[in-house]
mmCIF file of C-alpha atoms and ligand atoms in Angstrom:
data_model
loop_
_atom_site.group_PDB
_atom_site.id
_atom_site.type_symbol
_atom_site.label_atom_id
_atom_site.label_comp_id
_atom_site.label_asym_id
_atom_site.label_seq_id
_atom_site.Cartn_x
_atom_site.Cartn_y
_atom_site.Cartn_z
ATOM 1 C CA MET R 1 -41.297 23.373 37.544
ATOM 2 C CA ARG R 2 -44.208 25.746 38.064
ATOM 3 C CA THR R 3 -44.999 25.780 34.331
ATOM 4 C CA PHE R 4 -44.840 21.984 34.239
ATOM 5 C CA ALA R 5 -47.279 21.758 37.174
ATOM 6 C CA LEU R 6 -49.700 24.164 35.439
ATOM 7 C CA ILE R 7 -49.593 22.187 32.162
ATOM 8 C CA SER R 8 -50.202 18.907 34.011
ATOM 9 C CA LEU R 9 -53.158 20.478 35.853
ATOM 10 C CA PHE R 10 -54.582 21.728 32.512
ATOM 11 C CA ILE R 11 -54.301 18.271 30.887
ATOM 12 C CA CYS R 12 -55.798 16.496 33.910
ATOM 13 C CA SER R 13 -58.793 18.895 34.002
ATOM 14 C CA GLY R 14 -59.354 18.193 30.269
ATOM 15 C CA VAL R 15 -59.387 14.444 30.855
ATOM 16 C CA LEU R 16 -61.689 14.829 33.893
ATOM 17 C CA ALA R 17 -64.091 17.063 31.918
ATOM 18 C CA ALA R 18 -64.163 14.488 29.111
ATOM 19 C CA PHE R 19 -64.963 11.777 31.634
ATOM 20 C CA VAL R 20 -67.655 13.810 33.470
ATOM 21 C CA PHE R 21 -69.358 15.384 30.435
ATOM 22 C CA GLY R 22 -68.814 12.448 28.132
ATOM 23 C CA PHE R 23 -67.291 14.172 25.097
ATOM 24 C CA ASP R 24 -64.682 12.496 22.978
ATOM 25 C CA LEU R 25 -61.172 13.892 23.410
ATOM 26 C CA ARG R 26 -60.217 12.873 19.832
ATOM 27 C CA ASP R 27 -62.771 15.391 18.504
ATOM 28 C CA THR R 28 -61.211 18.084 20.626
ATOM 29 C CA VAL R 29 -57.754 17.263 19.326
ATOM 30 C CA GLN R 30 -58.964 17.303 15.718
ATOM 31 C CA THR R 31 -60.677 20.653 16.294
ATOM 32 C CA LEU R 32 -57.523 22.087 17.854
ATOM 33 C CA GLU R 33 -55.423 21.014 14.884
ATOM 34 C CA TYR R 34 -57.701 22.840 12.478
ATOM 35 C CA ASP R 35 -56.348 26.193 11.390
ATOM 36 C CA ASP R 36 -57.824 28.500 8.737
ATOM 37 C CA GLU R 37 -54.370 29.309 7.421
ATOM 38 C CA GLN R 38 -53.776 25.647 6.653
ATOM 39 C CA GLU R 39 -56.707 25.511 4.249
ATOM 40 C CA GLY R 40 -55.701 24.936 0.648
ATOM 41 C CA LEU R 41 -52.111 24.075 1.626
ATOM 42 C CA GLU R 42 -52.232 21.109 -0.719
ATOM 43 C CA ASP R 43 -52.784 23.566 -3.612
ATOM 44 C CA GLN R 44 -49.820 25.694 -2.648
ATOM 45 C CA VAL R 45 -46.859 25.714 -5.016
ATOM 46 C CA VAL R 46 -43.487 25.768 -3.292
ATOM 47 C CA ILE R 47 -40.417 26.956 -5.172
ATOM 48 C CA LYS R 48 -37.229 25.796 -3.499
ATOM 49 C CA PHE R 49 -34.593 28.360 -4.490
ATOM 50 C CA SER R 50 -31.060 27.226 -3.759
ATOM 51 C CA HIS R 51 -27.954 29.387 -4.046
ATOM 52 C CA VAL R 52 -24.409 29.511 -2.729
ATOM 53 C CA THR R 53 -23.822 33.067 -1.532
ATOM 54 C CA SER R 54 -24.716 34.899 1.661
ATOM 55 C CA GLU R 55 -28.166 36.460 2.060
ATOM 56 C CA HIS R 56 -26.570 39.921 2.087
ATOM 57 C CA THR R 57 -25.014 39.699 -1.363
ATOM 58 C CA PRO R 58 -26.713 40.969 -4.541
ATOM 59 C CA LYS R 59 -27.898 37.422 -5.314
ATOM 60 C CA GLY R 60 -29.188 36.854 -1.773
ATOM 61 C CA LEU R 61 -31.035 40.172 -1.807
ATOM 62 C CA ALA R 62 -32.497 39.576 -5.275
ATOM 63 C CA ALA R 63 -33.776 36.144 -4.237
ATOM 64 C CA ARG R 64 -35.483 37.675 -1.207
ATOM 65 C CA LYS R 65 -37.035 40.448 -3.306
ATOM 66 C CA PHE R 66 -38.280 37.906 -5.836
ATOM 67 C CA ALA R 67 -39.782 35.742 -3.071
ATOM 68 C CA GLU R 68 -41.584 38.727 -1.536
ATOM 69 C CA LEU R 69 -43.046 39.789 -4.876
ATOM 70 C CA VAL R 70 -44.230 36.307 -5.827
ATOM 71 C CA GLU R 71 -45.806 35.637 -2.435
ATOM 72 C CA GLU R 72 -47.536 39.017 -2.334
ATOM 73 C CA ARG R 73 -48.861 38.805 -5.898
ATOM 74 C CA THR R 74 -50.158 35.244 -5.551
ATOM 75 C CA ASN R 75 -51.621 35.847 -2.062
ATOM 76 C CA GLY R 76 -49.237 33.222 -0.768
ATOM 77 C CA THR R 77 -50.446 30.454 -3.063
ATOM 78 C CA VAL R 78 -46.947 30.322 -4.518
ATOM 79 C CA SER R 79 -44.217 30.477 -1.906
ATOM 80 C CA VAL R 80 -40.471 30.713 -2.429
ATOM 81 C CA GLU R 81 -38.226 28.963 0.100
ATOM 82 C CA ILE R 82 -34.702 30.311 -0.132
ATOM 83 C CA TYR R 83 -31.708 28.167 0.799
ATOM 84 C CA ALA R 84 -28.652 30.462 0.867
ATOM 85 C CA ASN R 85 -24.964 29.708 1.496
ATOM 86 C CA GLY R 86 -25.172 26.314 -0.208
ATOM 87 C CA ALA R 87 -27.339 25.038 2.672
ATOM 88 C CA LEU R 88 -29.088 22.637 0.289
ATOM 89 C CA TYR R 89 -26.860 22.298 -2.774
ATOM 90 C CA ASN R 90 -23.505 23.668 -3.855
ATOM 91 C CA ASP R 91 -21.737 24.414 -7.147
ATOM 92 C CA GLN R 92 -21.049 20.718 -7.705
ATOM 93 C CA ASP R 93 -24.621 19.490 -7.450
ATOM 94 C CA GLU R 94 -27.114 22.338 -7.806
ATOM 95 C CA GLN R 95 -27.566 22.029 -11.597
ATOM 96 C CA GLN R 96 -28.234 18.295 -11.311
ATOM 97 C CA ALA R 97 -30.659 18.920 -8.431
ATOM 98 C CA LEU R 98 -32.518 21.406 -10.623
ATOM 99 C CA LYS R 99 -32.642 19.023 -13.590
ATOM 100 C CA GLU R 100 -34.166 16.395 -11.290
ATOM 101 C CA ASN R 101 -36.641 18.957 -9.844
ATOM 102 C CA ARG R 102 -35.295 18.494 -6.315
ATOM 103 C CA VAL R 103 -35.129 22.316 -6.318
ATOM 104 C CA GLN R 104 -37.122 24.531 -8.652
ATOM 105 C CA MET R 105 -34.776 27.507 -8.958
ATOM 106 C CA ILE R 106 -31.054 28.191 -8.823
ATOM 107 C CA ALA R 107 -28.948 31.177 -9.893
ATOM 108 C CA PRO R 108 -25.409 30.040 -10.708
ATOM 109 C CA ALA R 109 -22.722 32.424 -11.926
ATOM 110 C CA THR R 110 -22.916 32.414 -15.738
ATOM 111 C CA SER R 111 -19.336 31.058 -15.690
ATOM 112 C CA LYS R 112 -20.704 27.821 -14.235
ATOM 113 C CA LEU R 113 -22.660 27.020 -17.382
ATOM 114 C CA THR R 114 -19.788 27.394 -19.809
ATOM 115 C CA SER R 115 -18.807 23.729 -20.065
ATOM 116 C CA GLU R 116 -22.310 22.676 -21.159
ATOM 117 C CA TYR R 117 -23.134 25.906 -23.005
ATOM 118 C CA PRO R 118 -19.893 27.318 -24.479
ATOM 119 C CA GLY R 119 -21.595 30.529 -25.656
ATOM 120 C CA PHE R 120 -21.684 31.730 -22.033
ATOM 121 C CA GLN R 121 -17.891 32.041 -22.176
ATOM 122 C CA ILE R 122 -18.317 35.449 -23.806
ATOM 123 C CA LEU R 123 -19.456 36.947 -20.498
ATOM 124 C CA ASP R 124 -16.193 35.893 -18.804
ATOM 125 C CA LEU R 125 -13.850 37.643 -21.230
ATOM 126 C CA PRO R 126 -11.458 39.855 -19.283
ATOM 127 C CA TYR R 127 -12.284 43.543 -19.685
ATOM 128 C CA ALA R 128 -15.289 42.649 -21.873
ATOM 129 C CA PHE R 129 -17.257 45.382 -20.120
ATOM 130 C CA SER R 130 -16.053 48.687 -18.816
ATOM 131 C CA SER R 131 -19.345 49.923 -17.364
ATOM 132 C CA TYR R 132 -22.535 48.591 -15.759
ATOM 133 C CA GLU R 133 -24.450 49.936 -18.722
ATOM 134 C CA GLU R 134 -22.477 47.702 -21.089
ATOM 135 C CA VAL R 135 -23.301 44.684 -18.937
ATOM 136 C CA ARG R 136 -26.984 45.601 -19.049
ATOM 137 C CA LYS R 137 -26.869 45.879 -22.844
ATOM 138 C CA ALA R 138 -25.291 42.438 -23.110
ATOM 139 C CA TYR R 139 -27.832 40.813 -20.758
ATOM 140 C CA GLU R 140 -30.877 42.516 -22.263
ATOM 141 C CA GLY R 141 -29.772 42.510 -25.903
ATOM 142 C CA THR R 142 -28.848 39.962 -28.562
ATOM 143 C CA ILE R 143 -26.150 38.299 -26.450
ATOM 144 C CA GLY R 144 -28.538 37.614 -23.561
ATOM 145 C CA ARG R 145 -31.347 36.478 -25.857
ATOM 146 C CA THR R 146 -29.030 34.128 -27.791
ATOM 147 C CA LEU R 147 -27.702 32.550 -24.606
ATOM 148 C CA LEU R 148 -31.185 32.100 -23.139
ATOM 149 C CA ALA R 149 -32.402 30.466 -26.353
ATOM 150 C CA GLU R 150 -29.457 28.040 -26.304
ATOM 151 C CA LEU R 151 -30.388 27.062 -22.782
ATOM 152 C CA ASN R 152 -34.093 26.688 -23.322
ATOM 153 C CA LYS R 153 -33.577 23.535 -25.365
ATOM 154 C CA SER R 154 -32.736 21.747 -22.120
ATOM 155 C CA GLU R 155 -34.492 20.695 -18.901
ATOM 156 C CA MET R 156 -33.280 23.994 -17.422
ATOM 157 C CA ARG R 157 -35.251 27.096 -18.423
ATOM 158 C CA GLY R 158 -33.449 30.449 -18.245
ATOM 159 C CA MET R 159 -35.534 33.105 -16.477
ATOM 160 C CA GLY R 160 -33.138 36.046 -16.740
ATOM 161 C CA PHE R 161 -29.753 37.471 -15.798
ATOM 162 C CA TRP R 162 -29.056 38.816 -12.322
ATOM 163 C CA TYR R 163 -26.333 41.320 -11.500
ATOM 164 C CA ASN R 164 -23.533 41.121 -8.975
ATOM 165 C CA GLY R 165 -20.530 43.253 -9.926
ATOM 166 C CA PHE R 166 -17.011 43.594 -11.262
ATOM 167 C CA LYS R 167 -14.440 41.085 -10.076
ATOM 168 C CA GLN R 168 -11.312 42.086 -8.166
ATOM 169 C CA MET R 169 -8.165 40.083 -7.399
ATOM 170 C CA THR R 170 -6.960 39.115 -3.944
ATOM 171 C CA SER R 171 -3.605 37.607 -3.034
ATOM 172 C CA THR R 172 -1.398 36.412 -0.222
ATOM 173 C CA SER R 173 1.923 38.195 0.455
ATOM 174 C CA GLU R 174 2.504 39.808 -3.006
ATOM 175 C CA SER R 175 0.261 42.596 -4.285
ATOM 176 C CA LEU R 176 -0.965 42.210 -7.874
ATOM 177 C CA LEU R 177 -0.231 45.374 -9.791
ATOM 178 C CA HIS R 178 1.573 44.126 -12.897
ATOM 179 C CA PRO R 179 0.994 40.936 -14.946
ATOM 180 C CA SER R 180 4.424 39.687 -13.860
ATOM 181 C CA ASP R 181 3.149 39.624 -10.238
ATOM 182 C CA PHE R 182 0.958 36.638 -11.172
ATOM 183 C CA GLU R 183 3.856 34.391 -12.109
ATOM 184 C CA ARG R 184 4.092 31.268 -9.970
ATOM 185 C CA MET R 185 0.899 32.089 -8.111
ATOM 186 C CA HIS R 186 -1.893 29.561 -7.699
ATOM 187 C CA PHE R 187 -5.491 30.794 -7.993
ATOM 188 C CA ARG R 188 -8.927 29.377 -7.323
ATOM 189 C CA ARG R 189 -11.121 29.603 -10.413
ATOM 190 C CA MET R 190 -14.676 28.902 -11.496
ATOM 191 C CA PRO R 191 -15.317 26.252 -14.180
ATOM 192 C CA SER R 192 -14.943 28.516 -17.185
ATOM 193 C CA PRO R 193 -12.333 27.861 -19.892
ATOM 194 C CA VAL R 194 -12.045 31.628 -20.397
ATOM 195 C CA ILE R 195 -11.115 32.160 -16.778
ATOM 196 C CA GLU R 196 -8.577 29.362 -17.037
ATOM 197 C CA ARG R 197 -7.093 31.039 -20.140
ATOM 198 C CA GLN R 198 -7.133 34.401 -18.363
ATOM 199 C CA PHE R 199 -4.845 33.075 -15.614
ATOM 200 C CA GLN R 200 -2.694 31.179 -18.118
ATOM 201 C CA ALA R 201 -2.137 34.432 -20.005
ATOM 202 C CA LEU R 202 -0.835 35.854 -16.732
ATOM 203 C CA ASP R 203 1.420 32.819 -16.188
ATOM 204 C CA ALA R 204 -0.474 31.752 -13.073
ATOM 205 C CA SER R 205 -1.713 28.242 -12.354
ATOM 206 C CA THR R 206 -5.255 27.493 -11.166
ATOM 207 C CA SER R 207 -7.399 24.931 -9.375
ATOM 208 C CA LEU R 208 -11.065 24.548 -10.087
ATOM 209 C CA LEU R 209 -12.774 24.831 -6.697
ATOM 210 C CA PRO R 210 -16.374 25.359 -5.562
ATOM 211 C CA PHE R 211 -17.166 28.774 -4.159
ATOM 212 C CA ASN R 212 -17.773 27.461 -0.660
ATOM 213 C CA LYS R 213 -14.360 25.748 -0.575
ATOM 214 C CA THR R 214 -12.462 28.948 -1.372
ATOM 215 C CA TYR R 215 -12.004 30.134 2.214
ATOM 216 C CA GLU R 216 -10.565 26.869 3.520
ATOM 217 C CA ASN R 217 -8.241 26.437 0.526
ATOM 218 C CA LEU R 218 -6.894 29.951 1.011
ATOM 219 C CA HIS R 219 -6.586 29.277 4.724
ATOM 220 C CA VAL R 220 -4.447 26.132 4.277
ATOM 221 C CA GLU R 221 -2.542 27.940 1.479
ATOM 222 C CA PHE R 222 -3.362 25.381 -1.180
ATOM 223 C CA ILE R 223 -4.141 28.472 -3.268
ATOM 224 C CA ASN R 224 -2.735 31.935 -2.706
ATOM 225 C CA GLY R 225 -5.111 34.045 -4.739
ATOM 226 C CA GLN R 226 -8.649 34.307 -6.071
ATOM 227 C CA GLU R 227 -10.924 36.706 -7.943
ATOM 228 C CA ASN R 228 -14.368 37.832 -6.834
ATOM 229 C CA THR R 229 -16.665 40.772 -6.208
ATOM 230 C CA THR R 230 -16.219 42.790 -3.035
ATOM 231 C CA SER R 231 -19.587 41.519 -1.772
ATOM 232 C CA ASN R 232 -18.443 37.899 -2.021
ATOM 233 C CA ILE R 233 -14.981 38.704 -0.623
ATOM 234 C CA TYR R 234 -16.539 40.438 2.369
ATOM 235 C CA THR R 235 -19.476 38.161 3.155
ATOM 236 C CA LYS R 236 -17.403 34.957 2.827
ATOM 237 C CA LYS R 237 -14.639 36.540 4.922
ATOM 238 C CA LEU R 238 -12.043 35.797 2.232
ATOM 239 C CA TYR R 239 -10.198 38.943 3.316
ATOM 240 C CA GLU R 240 -9.204 37.179 6.558
ATOM 241 C CA THR R 241 -6.928 34.871 4.569
ATOM 242 C CA GLN R 242 -5.606 37.447 2.074
ATOM 243 C CA ASP R 243 -3.120 40.311 2.388
ATOM 244 C CA HIS R 244 -3.943 42.301 -0.761
ATOM 245 C CA LEU R 245 -6.983 43.324 -2.754
ATOM 246 C CA THR R 246 -6.460 44.847 -6.194
ATOM 247 C CA ILE R 247 -9.378 46.848 -7.545
ATOM 248 C CA SER R 248 -8.874 45.720 -11.130
ATOM 249 C CA ASN R 249 -12.486 45.490 -12.390
ATOM 250 C CA HIS R 250 -11.087 42.980 -14.890
ATOM 251 C CA GLY R 251 -14.248 40.903 -15.342
ATOM 252 C CA TYR R 252 -17.924 40.874 -14.528
ATOM 253 C CA LEU R 253 -19.673 38.329 -12.287
ATOM 254 C CA GLY R 254 -23.372 37.876 -12.978
ATOM 255 C CA TYR R 255 -25.942 35.096 -12.754
ATOM 256 C CA ILE R 256 -28.423 33.197 -14.825
ATOM 257 C CA VAL R 257 -31.611 32.349 -12.961
ATOM 258 C CA LEU R 258 -32.824 28.878 -13.926
ATOM 259 C CA THR R 259 -35.968 26.915 -13.298
ATOM 260 C CA ASN R 260 -36.942 23.322 -14.020
ATOM 261 C CA GLU R 261 -38.740 23.057 -17.375
ATOM 262 C CA THR R 262 -41.272 20.393 -16.292
ATOM 263 C CA PHE R 263 -42.088 22.281 -13.099
ATOM 264 C CA TRP R 264 -42.582 25.414 -15.223
ATOM 265 C CA LYS R 265 -44.915 23.707 -17.694
ATOM 266 C CA ASN R 266 -47.074 22.371 -14.844
ATOM 267 C CA LEU R 267 -47.826 25.846 -13.485
ATOM 268 C CA SER R 268 -51.002 27.659 -14.514
ATOM 269 C CA ASP R 269 -50.794 30.513 -17.040
ATOM 270 C CA GLU R 270 -51.569 32.983 -14.278
ATOM 271 C CA GLN R 271 -48.825 31.619 -11.997
ATOM 272 C CA ARG R 272 -46.296 31.733 -14.844
ATOM 273 C CA GLU R 273 -47.178 35.321 -15.628
ATOM 274 C CA ILE R 274 -46.834 36.436 -12.004
ATOM 275 C CA ILE R 275 -43.518 34.622 -11.617
ATOM 276 C CA GLU R 276 -42.201 36.149 -14.847
ATOM 277 C CA THR R 277 -43.151 39.716 -13.954
ATOM 278 C CA SER R 278 -41.809 39.264 -10.412
ATOM 279 C CA MET R 279 -38.558 38.014 -11.931
ATOM 280 C CA GLU R 280 -38.378 41.092 -14.195
ATOM 281 C CA ASP R 281 -39.049 43.424 -11.257
ATOM 282 C CA ALA R 282 -36.553 41.692 -8.966
ATOM 283 C CA THR R 283 -33.976 41.827 -11.797
ATOM 284 C CA GLU R 284 -34.446 45.553 -12.311
ATOM 285 C CA TRP R 285 -34.297 46.076 -8.532
ATOM 286 C CA ILE R 286 -30.989 44.210 -8.150
ATOM 287 C CA ARG R 287 -29.538 45.871 -11.245
ATOM 288 C CA ARG R 288 -29.810 49.152 -9.346
ATOM 289 C CA HIS R 289 -28.899 47.830 -5.884
ATOM 290 C CA SER R 290 -25.984 45.566 -6.800
ATOM 291 C CA ILE R 291 -23.648 48.533 -7.281
ATOM 292 C CA GLU R 292 -24.333 50.069 -3.871
ATOM 293 C CA THR R 293 -24.140 46.635 -2.207
ATOM 294 C CA ASN R 294 -20.649 46.026 -3.585
ATOM 295 C CA ASP R 295 -19.619 49.588 -2.698
ATOM 296 C CA ALA R 296 -20.888 49.121 0.853
ATOM 297 C CA HIS R 297 -18.921 45.872 1.184
ATOM 298 C CA LEU R 298 -15.788 47.585 -0.157
ATOM 299 C CA ARG R 299 -16.195 50.203 2.573
ATOM 300 C CA GLU R 300 -16.487 47.384 5.126
ATOM 301 C CA LEU R 301 -13.320 45.805 3.740
ATOM 302 C CA LYS R 302 -11.495 49.126 4.190
ATOM 303 C CA ARG R 303 -12.768 49.296 7.749
ATOM 304 C CA THR R 304 -11.436 45.832 8.654
ATOM 305 C CA ASP R 305 -7.852 47.031 8.164
ATOM 306 C CA SER R 306 -6.835 43.442 7.545
ATOM 307 C CA ILE R 307 -6.262 43.707 3.797
ATOM 308 C CA SER R 308 -4.314 46.328 1.809
ATOM 309 C CA ILE R 309 -6.358 47.780 -1.021
ATOM 310 C CA HIS R 310 -4.711 48.860 -4.280
ATOM 311 C CA TYR R 311 -6.339 50.618 -7.218
ATOM 312 C CA LEU R 312 -4.943 50.042 -10.717
ATOM 313 C CA ASN R 313 -4.290 53.322 -12.498
ATOM 314 C CA GLN R 314 -5.116 53.712 -16.192
ATOM 315 C CA GLU R 315 -1.600 52.836 -17.327
ATOM 316 C CA GLN R 316 -1.519 49.667 -15.195
ATOM 317 C CA GLN R 317 -4.950 48.684 -16.481
ATOM 318 C CA ASN R 318 -3.765 49.092 -20.086
ATOM 319 C CA ILE R 319 -0.864 46.728 -19.391
ATOM 320 C CA TRP R 320 -3.274 44.129 -17.928
ATOM 321 C CA ARG R 321 -5.552 44.492 -20.968
ATOM 322 C CA GLN R 322 -2.622 43.926 -23.335
ATOM 323 C CA ALA R 323 -1.481 40.843 -21.441
ATOM 324 C CA LEU R 324 -5.012 39.419 -21.621
ATOM 325 C CA GLU R 325 -5.586 40.111 -25.332
ATOM 326 C CA PRO R 326 -4.731 36.530 -26.468
ATOM 327 C CA VAL R 327 -7.740 35.234 -24.494
ATOM 328 C CA TYR R 328 -10.055 36.906 -27.032
ATOM 329 C CA ILE R 329 -8.576 35.099 -30.029
ATOM 330 C CA GLU R 330 -8.764 31.722 -28.269
ATOM 331 C CA THR R 331 -12.354 32.294 -27.135
ATOM 332 C CA GLU R 332 -13.860 33.182 -30.506
ATOM 333 C CA ALA R 333 -13.694 29.535 -31.583
ATOM 334 C CA PHE R 334 -16.111 28.593 -28.758
ATOM 335 C CA VAL R 335 -18.385 31.587 -28.836
ATOM 336 C CA GLY R 336 -18.641 32.261 -32.562
ATOM 337 C CA ARG R 337 -17.926 35.357 -34.654
ATOM 338 C CA GLU R 338 -21.470 36.721 -34.432
ATOM 339 C CA LEU R 339 -21.610 37.016 -30.652
ATOM 340 C CA MET R 340 -18.089 38.487 -30.592
ATOM 341 C CA GLN R 341 -19.258 41.147 -33.062
ATOM 342 C CA GLU R 342 -22.258 41.866 -30.825
ATOM 343 C CA LEU R 343 -19.888 42.418 -27.937
ATOM 344 C CA ASP R 344 -17.759 44.755 -30.075
ATOM 345 C CA GLN R 345 -20.847 46.782 -30.915
ATOM 346 C CA ILE R 346 -21.793 47.177 -27.258
ATOM 347 C CA THR R 347 -18.321 48.218 -26.183
ATOM 348 C CA ASP R 348 -17.685 50.529 -29.182
ATOM 349 C CA GLN R 349 -20.777 52.650 -28.533
HETATM 350 C C1 SIN L 401 -21.515 33.331 -6.671
HETATM 351 O O1 SIN L 401 -21.472 34.565 -6.600
HETATM 352 O O2 SIN L 401 -22.519 32.679 -6.873
HETATM 353 C C2 SIN L 401 -20.243 32.561 -6.488
HETATM 354 C C3 SIN L 401 -19.194 33.024 -7.416
HETATM 355 C C4 SIN L 401 -17.956 32.170 -7.326
HETATM 356 O O3 SIN L 401 -18.038 30.935 -7.458
HETATM 357 O O4 SIN L 401 -16.887 32.735 -7.187
#
């Protein structure tokens, strides 16, 4: 009440002063609206960056790092607005939104490009990579360059690959230690034919579901298992609906950062250069931090006590690898012999 009375008094004195001294209140209002920081706003470039994970995941952290670098290096003339957790667009519509320039950047899991760009299937092969270094070689070497080139013929321009981590399996009631444990189970999967074949090879059925629908579908028991990194399992609280987590490291989940081609072409050379170097620096930063982020989330999962955690030993892992071998033969037809040979070279070194 007291504040209201003070404000009213302030306004009334303003009106009285205008009346007595004869100055025009509209000028005062215009002057008050003026703000140095607003100058040049019409020249500011805004990059709307939409993604589906939490801000605390490798992708969320990388997006924030990228935004900080771009804003700092352009003195704020390019700003990056981040929309995490699918707040703006989700798996189903983010690629279309990017193509129509409703957002200027997205970073879908590489698996989500496989239907339009079959070459990306190579990155989903089970046990394709057994170390982070092998993933880096694939992203930075011939495989990464070939996939980016394939993409750059479209309205979506590939900016680079971002790192998350190795995928683990979670399940309701039965723990997953042997391929036979998958029989008759129903898993959520991403839209990648390789991932579909992976579960088929284990005699499990699947439903293609968006990331942000996983929790509720586990909760109502439409599905009783899913695969993801520990950071996604923790931050999306998937562990609340699951009894078991198997540390299988059976596949790698990473991202392709995409921008709209027309938006890109309309930037100045200087803006493009700053955005590119900021992307490279943010990529290198998340390459190093993604491992500790997933480790930290695994520790949190252990602390919750609500999910039993199982580690596959070497012998169990070999049995999983054997069961998943047929997926390689089926995938070569989509990916091509050359890329498969590239993968062999990386993993044989
Ligand atoms: C993501 O990390 O972007 C989501 C991955 C998923 O759909 O499981």
